[in-house]
Tab-separated table of C-alpha atoms and ligand atoms in Angstrom:
chain	number	residue	atom	x	y	z
A	1	UNK	CA	23.538	-65.971	1.190
A	2	UNK	CA	26.031	-66.740	4.099
A	3	UNK	CA	26.156	-70.363	6.221
A	4	UNK	CA	26.885	-70.042	9.936
A	5	UNK	CA	27.539	-73.406	11.660
A	6	UNK	CA	27.496	-73.511	15.224
A	7	UNK	CA	28.801	-76.760	16.884
A	8	UNK	CA	27.776	-78.472	19.836
A	9	UNK	CA	30.113	-76.505	22.249
A	10	UNK	CA	28.830	-73.136	20.975
A	11	UNK	CA	25.300	-74.129	21.903
A	12	UNK	CA	26.384	-76.170	25.118
A	13	UNK	CA	24.260	-74.098	27.763
A	14	UNK	CA	21.949	-71.423	27.883
A	15	UNK	CA	24.604	-68.725	27.656
A	16	UNK	CA	26.092	-70.476	24.335
A	17	UNK	CA	22.786	-69.728	23.098
A	18	UNK	CA	22.539	-66.452	24.027
A	19	UNK	CA	26.134	-65.818	22.535
A	20	UNK	CA	24.813	-67.183	19.202
A	21	UNK	CA	22.159	-64.721	18.891
A	22	UNK	CA	24.681	-61.637	19.851
A	23	UNK	CA	27.006	-62.824	17.377
A	24	UNK	CA	23.819	-63.133	14.529
A	25	UNK	CA	23.163	-59.571	15.858
A	26	UNK	CA	26.196	-57.826	14.133
A	27	UNK	CA	24.970	-59.337	10.736
A	28	UNK	CA	22.210	-58.178	8.523
A	29	UNK	CA	19.437	-60.899	9.383
A	30	UNK	CA	18.502	-61.798	5.473
A	31	UNK	CA	20.118	-64.493	3.797
A	32	UNK	CA	21.759	-66.098	6.568
A	33	UNK	CA	20.985	-70.222	6.792
A	34	UNK	CA	22.306	-71.050	10.571
A	35	UNK	CA	23.383	-74.642	10.858
A	36	UNK	CA	23.278	-76.203	14.425
A	37	UNK	CA	24.592	-79.260	16.093
A	38	UNK	CA	23.352	-81.214	18.999
A	39	UNK	CA	23.789	-79.286	22.264
A	40	UNK	CA	27.053	-79.686	24.249
A	41	UNK	CA	27.957	-83.726	24.102
A	42	UNK	CA	24.362	-84.939	23.711
A	43	UNK	CA	25.089	-86.905	20.805
A	44	UNK	CA	27.311	-89.075	22.860
A	45	UNK	CA	24.586	-89.557	25.417
A	46	UNK	CA	22.196	-90.555	22.628
A	47	UNK	CA	24.362	-93.215	21.311
A	48	UNK	CA	24.260	-94.940	24.366
A	49	UNK	CA	20.478	-95.312	23.776
A	50	UNK	CA	21.154	-97.204	20.708
A	51	UNK	CA	21.926	-100.421	22.521
A	52	UNK	CA	21.582	-99.537	26.241
A	53	UNK	CA	23.027	-102.149	28.397
A	54	UNK	CA	19.833	-102.644	30.417
A	55	UNK	CA	16.611	-101.095	31.080
A	56	UNK	CA	18.311	-98.955	34.043
A	57	UNK	CA	20.758	-97.447	31.862
A	58	UNK	CA	18.079	-96.687	29.070
A	59	UNK	CA	15.873	-94.732	31.765
A	60	UNK	CA	18.761	-93.020	33.297
A	61	UNK	CA	20.111	-91.531	29.672
A	62	UNK	CA	16.605	-90.701	28.613
A	63	UNK	CA	16.379	-88.716	31.828
A	64	UNK	CA	19.909	-87.105	31.184
A	65	UNK	CA	18.881	-86.093	27.815
A	66	UNK	CA	15.633	-84.593	28.976
A	67	UNK	CA	16.956	-82.605	32.051
A	68	UNK	CA	19.960	-81.303	29.902
A	69	UNK	CA	17.350	-79.556	27.225
A	70	UNK	CA	14.907	-78.733	29.920
A	71	UNK	CA	17.516	-76.851	32.174
A	72	UNK	CA	18.501	-74.757	28.952
A	73	UNK	CA	15.173	-73.896	28.152
A	74	UNK	CA	14.442	-73.062	31.433
A	75	UNK	CA	17.125	-70.596	31.534
A	76	UNK	CA	16.317	-68.977	28.268
A	77	UNK	CA	12.457	-68.973	28.589
A	78	UNK	CA	11.305	-67.190	31.985
A	79	UNK	CA	7.606	-67.986	31.063
A	80	UNK	CA	6.706	-71.429	32.064
A	81	UNK	CA	4.246	-71.615	29.390
A	82	UNK	CA	5.962	-70.555	26.504
A	83	UNK	CA	5.446	-72.886	23.651
A	84	UNK	CA	8.806	-74.522	23.373
A	85	UNK	CA	8.072	-76.571	26.658
A	86	UNK	CA	5.452	-78.533	24.738
A	87	UNK	CA	7.667	-78.582	21.477
A	88	UNK	CA	10.071	-80.151	23.517
A	89	UNK	CA	7.805	-82.304	25.468
A	90	UNK	CA	6.795	-83.733	21.998
A	91	UNK	CA	10.449	-84.285	20.770
A	92	UNK	CA	11.254	-85.926	23.766
A	93	UNK	CA	8.027	-88.289	23.552
A	94	UNK	CA	9.138	-89.137	20.292
A	95	UNK	CA	12.531	-90.258	21.282
A	96	UNK	CA	11.413	-92.309	23.872
A	97	UNK	CA	9.175	-93.969	21.390
A	98	UNK	CA	11.794	-94.770	19.016
A	99	UNK	CA	14.248	-96.050	21.845
A	100	UNK	CA	11.579	-98.715	23.031
A	101	UNK	CA	9.841	-99.719	19.694
A	102	UNK	CA	12.529	-99.427	16.981
A	103	UNK	CA	13.839	-102.689	16.220
A	104	UNK	CA	17.313	-103.347	17.236
A	105	UNK	CA	17.642	-105.675	14.542
A	106	UNK	CA	18.866	-103.074	12.078
A	107	UNK	CA	21.490	-101.245	14.341
A	108	UNK	CA	22.618	-98.412	11.845
A	109	UNK	CA	18.849	-97.549	10.991
A	110	UNK	CA	17.937	-97.433	14.618
A	111	UNK	CA	20.981	-95.368	15.287
A	112	UNK	CA	20.218	-92.557	12.976
A	113	UNK	CA	16.613	-92.580	14.231
A	114	UNK	CA	17.578	-91.837	18.025
A	115	UNK	CA	20.741	-89.951	17.454
A	116	UNK	CA	19.205	-87.459	14.928
A	117	UNK	CA	17.235	-85.886	17.730
A	118	UNK	CA	19.735	-84.107	19.532
A	119	UNK	CA	20.100	-81.774	16.576
A	120	UNK	CA	16.301	-81.941	16.383
A	121	UNK	CA	15.802	-80.584	20.032
A	122	UNK	CA	18.505	-78.172	19.652
A	123	UNK	CA	17.132	-76.378	16.427
A	124	UNK	CA	13.859	-75.985	18.267
A	125	UNK	CA	15.519	-74.300	21.299
A	126	UNK	CA	17.722	-72.249	19.119
A	127	UNK	CA	14.850	-71.016	16.674
A	128	UNK	CA	12.580	-70.509	19.611
A	129	UNK	CA	15.012	-68.059	21.566
A	130	UNK	CA	15.729	-66.307	18.158
A	131	UNK	CA	12.404	-65.629	17.978
A	132	UNK	CA	11.740	-64.678	21.724
A	133	UNK	CA	14.744	-62.050	21.216
A	134	UNK	CA	12.504	-60.686	18.030
A	135	UNK	CA	14.834	-62.155	15.087
A	136	UNK	CA	12.372	-63.386	12.890
A	137	UNK	CA	13.563	-67.041	11.728
A	138	UNK	CA	12.024	-70.074	10.053
A	139	UNK	CA	13.271	-73.480	11.472
A	140	UNK	CA	13.517	-75.719	8.446
A	141	UNK	CA	13.637	-79.554	9.187
A	142	UNK	CA	16.943	-80.811	7.221
A	143	UNK	CA	15.237	-84.118	6.503
A	144	UNK	CA	13.082	-82.382	4.226
A	145	UNK	CA	16.244	-81.154	2.601
A	146	UNK	CA	19.040	-83.026	2.749
A	147	UNK	CA	18.480	-86.327	0.207
A	148	UNK	CA	20.708	-89.056	0.979
A	149	UNK	CA	20.800	-92.995	-0.113
A	150	UNK	CA	20.055	-95.643	2.403
A	151	UNK	CA	23.608	-95.491	3.901
A	152	UNK	CA	22.617	-95.308	7.629
A	153	UNK	CA	25.077	-93.636	9.688
A	154	UNK	CA	27.357	-92.395	6.773
A	155	UNK	CA	24.394	-91.233	4.247
A	156	UNK	CA	25.804	-90.332	0.886
A	157	UNK	CA	24.289	-87.160	-0.276
A	158	UNK	CA	22.505	-86.781	-3.637
A	159	UNK	CA	23.610	-82.930	-4.253
A	160	UNK	CA	21.417	-82.564	-7.562
A	161	UNK	CA	17.946	-83.683	-5.428
A	162	UNK	CA	19.184	-81.812	-2.497
A	163	UNK	CA	19.474	-78.516	-4.737
A	164	UNK	CA	16.377	-78.921	-6.427
A	165	UNK	CA	14.467	-79.612	-3.103
A	166	UNK	CA	16.186	-76.730	-1.326
A	167	UNK	CA	15.261	-74.437	-4.189
A	168	UNK	CA	11.658	-75.538	-4.137
A	169	UNK	CA	10.985	-74.988	-0.620
A	170	UNK	CA	13.394	-71.634	-0.015
A	171	UNK	CA	10.223	-69.257	0.297
A	172	UNK	CA	10.705	-65.670	-0.845
A	173	UNK	CA	10.439	-64.903	2.856
A	174	UNK	CA	13.772	-66.563	3.521
A	175	UNK	CA	15.446	-63.480	1.762
A	176	UNK	CA	14.115	-61.592	4.925
A	177	UNK	CA	14.722	-63.898	7.635
A	178	UNK	CA	17.271	-66.232	8.964
A	179	UNK	CA	16.764	-69.868	8.130
A	180	UNK	CA	18.047	-72.210	10.732
A	181	UNK	CA	18.242	-76.148	10.256
A	182	UNK	CA	19.983	-78.848	11.979
A	183	UNK	CA	23.486	-80.389	10.699
A	184	UNK	CA	24.374	-83.943	10.504
A	185	UNK	CA	21.066	-85.358	9.403
A	186	UNK	CA	18.866	-85.951	6.077
A	187	UNK	CA	16.658	-88.470	4.840
A	188	UNK	CA	16.250	-91.152	2.408
A	189	UNK	CA	13.765	-91.156	-0.426
A	190	UNK	CA	11.169	-92.910	1.300
A	191	UNK	CA	12.004	-90.184	4.219
A	192	UNK	CA	13.695	-92.400	6.785
A	193	UNK	CA	16.070	-90.223	9.093
A	194	UNK	CA	19.989	-90.719	8.157
A	195	UNK	CA	23.166	-89.017	9.494
A	196	UNK	CA	25.814	-87.927	7.724
A	197	UNK	CA	28.791	-89.574	10.233
A	198	UNK	CA	29.892	-87.958	13.410
A	199	UNK	CA	30.502	-84.308	13.390
A	200	UNK	CA	28.833	-84.121	10.161
A	201	UNK	CA	27.421	-80.685	10.552
A	202	UNK	CA	30.321	-78.770	9.003
A	203	UNK	CA	29.489	-81.061	5.935
A	204	UNK	CA	26.022	-80.200	6.177
A	205	UNK	CA	26.809	-76.322	6.144
A	206	UNK	CA	28.992	-76.850	3.062
A	207	UNK	CA	26.158	-78.608	1.451
A	208	UNK	CA	23.697	-75.731	1.797
A	209	UNK	CA	26.434	-73.603	0.741
A	210	UNK	CA	26.986	-75.553	-2.646
A	211	UNK	CA	23.379	-75.627	-3.341
A	212	UNK	CA	22.539	-72.311	-2.598
A	213	UNK	CA	25.528	-70.764	-4.290
A	214	UNK	CA	26.403	-69.243	-0.912
A	215	UNK	CA	29.215	-66.126	-0.943
A	216	UNK	CA	30.673	-67.787	2.387
A	217	UNK	CA	30.462	-70.484	5.139
A	218	UNK	CA	31.536	-69.436	8.560
A	219	UNK	CA	32.067	-72.412	11.164
A	220	UNK	CA	32.327	-70.766	14.561
A	221	UNK	CA	34.324	-72.949	16.996
A	222	UNK	CA	35.959	-72.521	20.593
A	223	UNK	CA	39.295	-72.036	19.254
A	224	UNK	CA	40.729	-69.102	17.210
A	225	UNK	CA	40.836	-70.611	14.011
A	226	UNK	CA	42.612	-73.533	12.552
A	227	UNK	CA	45.753	-74.060	14.502
A	228	UNK	CA	48.927	-75.804	13.332
A	229	UNK	CA	48.394	-78.755	16.110
A	230	UNK	CA	45.658	-79.612	18.635
A	231	UNK	CA	46.874	-77.585	22.116
A	232	UNK	CA	45.355	-80.800	23.673
A	233	UNK	CA	48.813	-82.381	22.926
A	234	UNK	CA	51.292	-80.018	21.275
A	235	UNK	CA	52.162	-76.630	23.300
A	236	UNK	CA	52.768	-73.576	21.342
A	237	UNK	CA	50.421	-73.821	18.719
A	238	UNK	CA	50.372	-71.157	16.118
A	239	UNK	CA	47.073	-69.878	14.374
A	240	UNK	CA	46.994	-70.339	10.671
A	241	UNK	CA	45.402	-66.930	8.904
A	242	UNK	CA	45.347	-68.214	5.584
A	243	UNK	CA	44.937	-71.843	4.319
A	244	UNK	CA	44.372	-73.417	0.671
A	245	UNK	CA	41.395	-75.620	0.271
A	246	UNK	CA	44.187	-78.243	-0.591
A	247	UNK	CA	45.928	-78.017	2.517
A	248	UNK	CA	42.545	-78.036	4.391
A	249	UNK	CA	41.551	-81.174	2.743
A	250	UNK	CA	44.809	-82.972	3.702
A	251	UNK	CA	44.853	-81.886	7.148
A	252	UNK	CA	41.048	-82.746	7.647
A	253	UNK	CA	41.824	-86.014	5.814
A	254	UNK	CA	44.887	-87.305	8.187
A	255	UNK	CA	42.591	-86.286	11.466
A	256	UNK	CA	42.473	-82.750	11.973
A	257	UNK	CA	39.444	-82.586	14.093
A	258	UNK	CA	38.510	-78.609	13.412
A	259	UNK	CA	36.998	-79.277	10.235
A	260	UNK	CA	35.055	-82.590	8.853
A	261	UNK	CA	36.800	-84.080	6.135
A	262	UNK	CA	33.958	-83.704	3.565
A	263	UNK	CA	33.240	-80.288	4.216
A	264	UNK	CA	35.953	-78.857	1.805
A	265	UNK	CA	35.497	-80.383	-1.580
A	266	UNK	CA	31.907	-79.136	-2.253
A	267	UNK	CA	33.091	-75.378	-1.289
A	268	UNK	CA	36.406	-75.684	-3.429
A	269	UNK	CA	34.279	-76.797	-6.549
A	270	UNK	CA	32.322	-73.469	-6.498
A	271	UNK	CA	35.192	-71.537	-4.674
A	272	UNK	CA	33.407	-70.840	-1.680
A	273	UNK	CA	35.404	-69.415	0.985
A	274	UNK	CA	35.539	-71.071	4.559
A	275	UNK	CA	36.062	-68.986	7.647
A	276	UNK	CA	36.798	-70.828	10.711
A	277	UNK	CA	35.997	-68.051	13.644
A	278	UNK	CA	35.946	-68.140	17.458
A	279	UNK	CA	32.471	-67.664	19.070
A	280	UNK	CA	34.617	-66.368	21.884
A	281	UNK	CA	35.783	-63.631	19.972
A	282	UNK	CA	33.496	-63.308	17.001
A	283	UNK	CA	35.597	-59.852	15.928
A	284	UNK	CA	38.838	-61.786	15.565
A	285	UNK	CA	40.012	-62.591	12.130
A	286	UNK	CA	40.063	-66.553	12.383
A	287	UNK	CA	41.328	-68.649	9.403
A	288	UNK	CA	40.069	-68.051	5.657
A	289	UNK	CA	40.241	-71.271	3.470
A	290	UNK	CA	39.996	-70.624	-0.027
A	291	UNK	CA	41.684	-71.623	-3.504
A	292	UNK	CA	44.958	-69.346	-2.866
A	293	UNK	CA	47.804	-71.782	-2.999
A	294	UNK	CA	50.336	-70.152	-0.632
A	295	UNK	CA	52.175	-72.601	0.947
A	296	UNK	CA	52.008	-73.002	4.932
A	297	UNK	CA	54.597	-71.011	6.639
A	298	UNK	CA	54.779	-73.674	9.569
A	299	UNK	CA	54.697	-77.407	9.876
A	300	UNK	CA	51.015	-78.896	10.666
A	301	UNK	CA	50.840	-81.374	13.371
A	302	UNK	CA	48.078	-84.387	13.515
A	303	UNK	CA	48.072	-86.815	16.802
A	304	UNK	CA	46.137	-89.785	17.149
A	305	UNK	CA	46.117	-92.144	19.621
A	306	UNK	CA	44.696	-95.582	20.056
A	307	UNK	CA	46.002	-96.732	16.707
A	308	UNK	CA	46.608	-100.556	15.484
A	309	UNK	CA	49.175	-101.565	13.184
A	310	UNK	CA	47.997	-104.780	11.236
A	311	UNK	CA	50.600	-106.555	8.534
A	312	UNK	CA	49.494	-108.979	6.867
A	313	UNK	CA	51.254	-111.348	4.630
A	314	UNK	CA	49.641	-113.832	2.261
A	315	UNK	CA	49.262	-117.530	3.460
A	316	UNK	CA	50.568	-119.251	0.313
A	317	UNK	CA	53.751	-117.058	0.249
A	318	UNK	CA	52.316	-115.445	-2.996
A	319	UNK	CA	53.334	-111.767	-3.553
A	320	UNK	CA	51.010	-109.179	-2.582
A	321	UNK	CA	49.315	-108.306	-5.945
A	322	UNK	CA	46.219	-106.621	-7.400
A	323	UNK	CA	43.949	-109.470	-6.431
A	324	UNK	CA	45.093	-109.695	-2.759
A	325	UNK	CA	45.104	-105.779	-2.475
A	326	UNK	CA	41.412	-105.727	-3.842
A	327	UNK	CA	40.488	-108.382	-1.338
A	328	UNK	CA	42.109	-106.618	1.624
A	329	UNK	CA	40.120	-103.284	0.616
A	330	UNK	CA	36.675	-105.598	0.011
A	331	UNK	CA	37.013	-106.629	3.467
A	332	UNK	CA	37.724	-103.005	4.917
A	333	UNK	CA	34.774	-101.880	3.285
A	334	UNK	CA	32.703	-104.552	4.582
A	335	UNK	CA	33.652	-103.923	7.913
A	336	UNK	CA	33.196	-99.925	7.329
A	337	UNK	CA	37.009	-99.520	8.461
A	338	UNK	CA	39.056	-96.607	7.393
A	339	UNK	CA	42.695	-96.701	7.395
A	340	UNK	CA	44.964	-93.832	8.518
A	341	UNK	CA	48.100	-95.196	6.818
A	342	UNK	CA	48.855	-98.083	4.283
A	343	UNK	CA	52.191	-99.355	2.992
A	344	UNK	CA	52.867	-102.398	0.903
A	345	UNK	CA	56.043	-104.657	-0.065
A	346	UNK	CA	56.240	-107.483	-2.287
A	347	UNK	CA	54.747	-110.197	0.539
A	348	UNK	CA	53.437	-107.615	3.379
A	349	UNK	CA	50.815	-105.308	3.784
A	350	UNK	CA	50.402	-102.996	6.446
A	351	UNK	CA	47.610	-100.696	7.662
A	352	UNK	CA	47.159	-98.525	10.632
A	353	UNK	CA	43.438	-97.975	11.749
A	354	UNK	CA	41.823	-96.532	14.570
A	355	UNK	CA	41.270	-99.146	17.420
A	356	UNK	CA	37.223	-99.798	17.790
A	357	UNK	CA	34.658	-102.634	18.348
A	358	UNK	CA	35.147	-103.500	14.720
A	359	UNK	CA	38.684	-104.627	14.673
A	360	UNK	CA	38.267	-108.199	16.255
A	361	UNK	CA	35.789	-109.176	13.396
A	362	UNK	CA	37.853	-107.574	10.683
A	363	UNK	CA	41.224	-109.335	11.677
A	364	UNK	CA	39.129	-112.698	11.875
A	365	UNK	CA	37.745	-112.036	8.345
A	366	UNK	CA	41.462	-111.169	7.213
A	367	UNK	CA	42.938	-114.552	8.756
A	368	UNK	CA	41.004	-116.362	6.296
A	369	UNK	CA	43.672	-115.580	3.612
A	370	UNK	CA	46.365	-113.826	5.336
A	371	UNK	CA	48.738	-114.404	8.133
A	372	UNK	CA	47.997	-111.482	10.375
A	373	UNK	CA	50.234	-109.888	13.085
A	374	UNK	CA	49.154	-106.510	14.957
A	375	UNK	CA	50.314	-104.070	17.595
A	376	UNK	CA	47.788	-101.894	19.531
A	377	UNK	CA	48.176	-98.854	21.879
A	378	UNK	CA	50.240	-97.168	19.280
A	379	UNK	CA	50.400	-93.274	18.273
A	380	UNK	CA	49.913	-92.138	14.751
A	381	UNK	CA	51.553	-88.473	14.110
A	382	UNK	CA	51.140	-86.839	10.650
A	383	UNK	CA	53.299	-83.691	9.866
A	384	UNK	CA	52.448	-81.722	6.782
A	385	UNK	CA	55.162	-79.488	5.597
A	386	UNK	CA	57.553	-81.479	7.778
A	387	UNK	CA	61.593	-81.583	8.181
A	388	UNK	CA	63.935	-83.963	9.677
A	389	UNK	CA	63.987	-81.569	12.769
A	390	UNK	CA	59.998	-82.007	13.327
A	391	UNK	CA	60.157	-85.813	13.165
A	392	UNK	CA	62.946	-85.976	15.329
A	393	UNK	CA	61.234	-83.538	17.872
A	394	UNK	CA	57.667	-85.469	17.945
A	395	UNK	CA	59.851	-89.067	17.968
A	396	UNK	CA	61.784	-88.396	20.843
A	397	UNK	CA	61.991	-91.459	23.390
A	398	UNK	CA	59.501	-93.221	20.850
A	399	UNK	CA	59.968	-96.477	18.625
A	400	UNK	CA	59.117	-96.258	14.931
A	401	UNK	CA	57.145	-99.181	13.439
A	402	UNK	CA	56.105	-97.445	10.362
A	403	UNK	CA	57.016	-94.515	8.425
A	404	UNK	CA	55.644	-93.116	5.301
A	405	UNK	CA	56.687	-90.167	3.421
A	406	UNK	CA	55.248	-88.358	0.529
A	407	UNK	CA	56.435	-85.026	-0.765
A	408	UNK	CA	54.797	-82.922	1.905
A	409	UNK	CA	53.512	-85.169	4.279
A	410	UNK	CA	55.091	-87.716	6.607
A	411	UNK	CA	53.124	-90.129	8.852
A	412	UNK	CA	54.953	-91.848	11.579
A	413	UNK	CA	53.415	-94.961	13.461
A	414	UNK	CA	55.119	-95.252	16.926
A	415	UNK	CA	55.115	-96.392	20.401
A	416	UNK	CA	56.917	-95.487	23.815
A	417	UNK	CA	60.371	-97.050	23.977
B	501	LIG	N1	26.088	-84.011	16.709
B	501	LIG	C1	26.853	-84.493	15.738
B	501	LIG	C2	28.177	-85.264	16.566
B	501	LIG	O1	28.461	-84.928	17.573
B	501	LIG	C3	27.010	-83.855	14.669
B	501	LIG	C4	28.304	-82.673	14.738
B	501	LIG	O2	28.250	-82.395	15.908
B	501	LIG	O3	28.595	-82.399	13.778
B	501	LIG	O4	28.811	-85.862	16.008
B	502	LIG	MG1	29.070	-81.937	17.675
């Protein structure tokens, strides 16, 4: 079994969907699982429906979502009577119903019911188009397969249960046709839809590969492979041909957006290689990620903006000891805030986090026990395989507020001078 994942950018329009089919054309059609994300930026649009500002916004976004899919379907299916149109109509009516009826009291649960529909509609279009191009396929609802706990928006996957479910539903026919399913979504034991965290479709591909002992996973992207920096921020980026699981985990963990951080571990545990390849140039090499431990030939940079550096000191002037540390992490867990860097000294604990709507409430909670100081609008650069020259290069014209070095990685929190 091979698992292919096509993200939102690869199916953002009719030409993208056609390209997916042409890529599949060069592979044998048996034993492939295709995982698709929501089309284009539909997930962002759907997020607005979770807490719309007013009825007018709700109506406008619903219309936008409907028209987006309708336009793609219209370009792919010249016959206006094609069954895809009634399938999409049904999906859309369902979305409308959740948006207007699902209680807003449980925000995260409502989020998953709404936002998951992007993947559902995308998979319906791609599957129907494959069929119209005579590619035999079966669209599997990921919610029947991917079993999670009740942690909405960040569902924790039960791998054993998922493997058992998958094996019980994999029909023999899968061996002859392509299976297509949605990334990013799963369901609880009570069959309530959950999601696995933003950009989670890569993770779905890894889960499915793990559970079917797949021979490989390929993530098809709009870049030639894993680059040593995001071209959005850095010039002269270099494509990395070969990466160890270890480096890939570290880079993804520090915020390289090319692969979702949870993707690598399941693959590493079963030694399943991961390829990152360009859907624009599908024949090109791309990047291979596996257990080979060769060190990277170039430094890798990960750049994050909108960072907040928080500095905590105990109000009673005691030291930062285990109890205060555990208290800080309890508060972080309660507000679901992830730290990008942490550093502590005797009476001070610093943490760098992404700026978000959660920050004010988090700081208030910390103020109960700590004196809280913070700076906003900061940048965080992480360099793996750093040397002093690369540090100097990225910090020209910047004031360094925190520097955290380990053997292979340096993290620098800085602001403009
Ligand atoms: N559609 C989801 C998102 O945009 C999942 C994914 O693309 O991987 O976050
Ligand atoms: Mg996406």
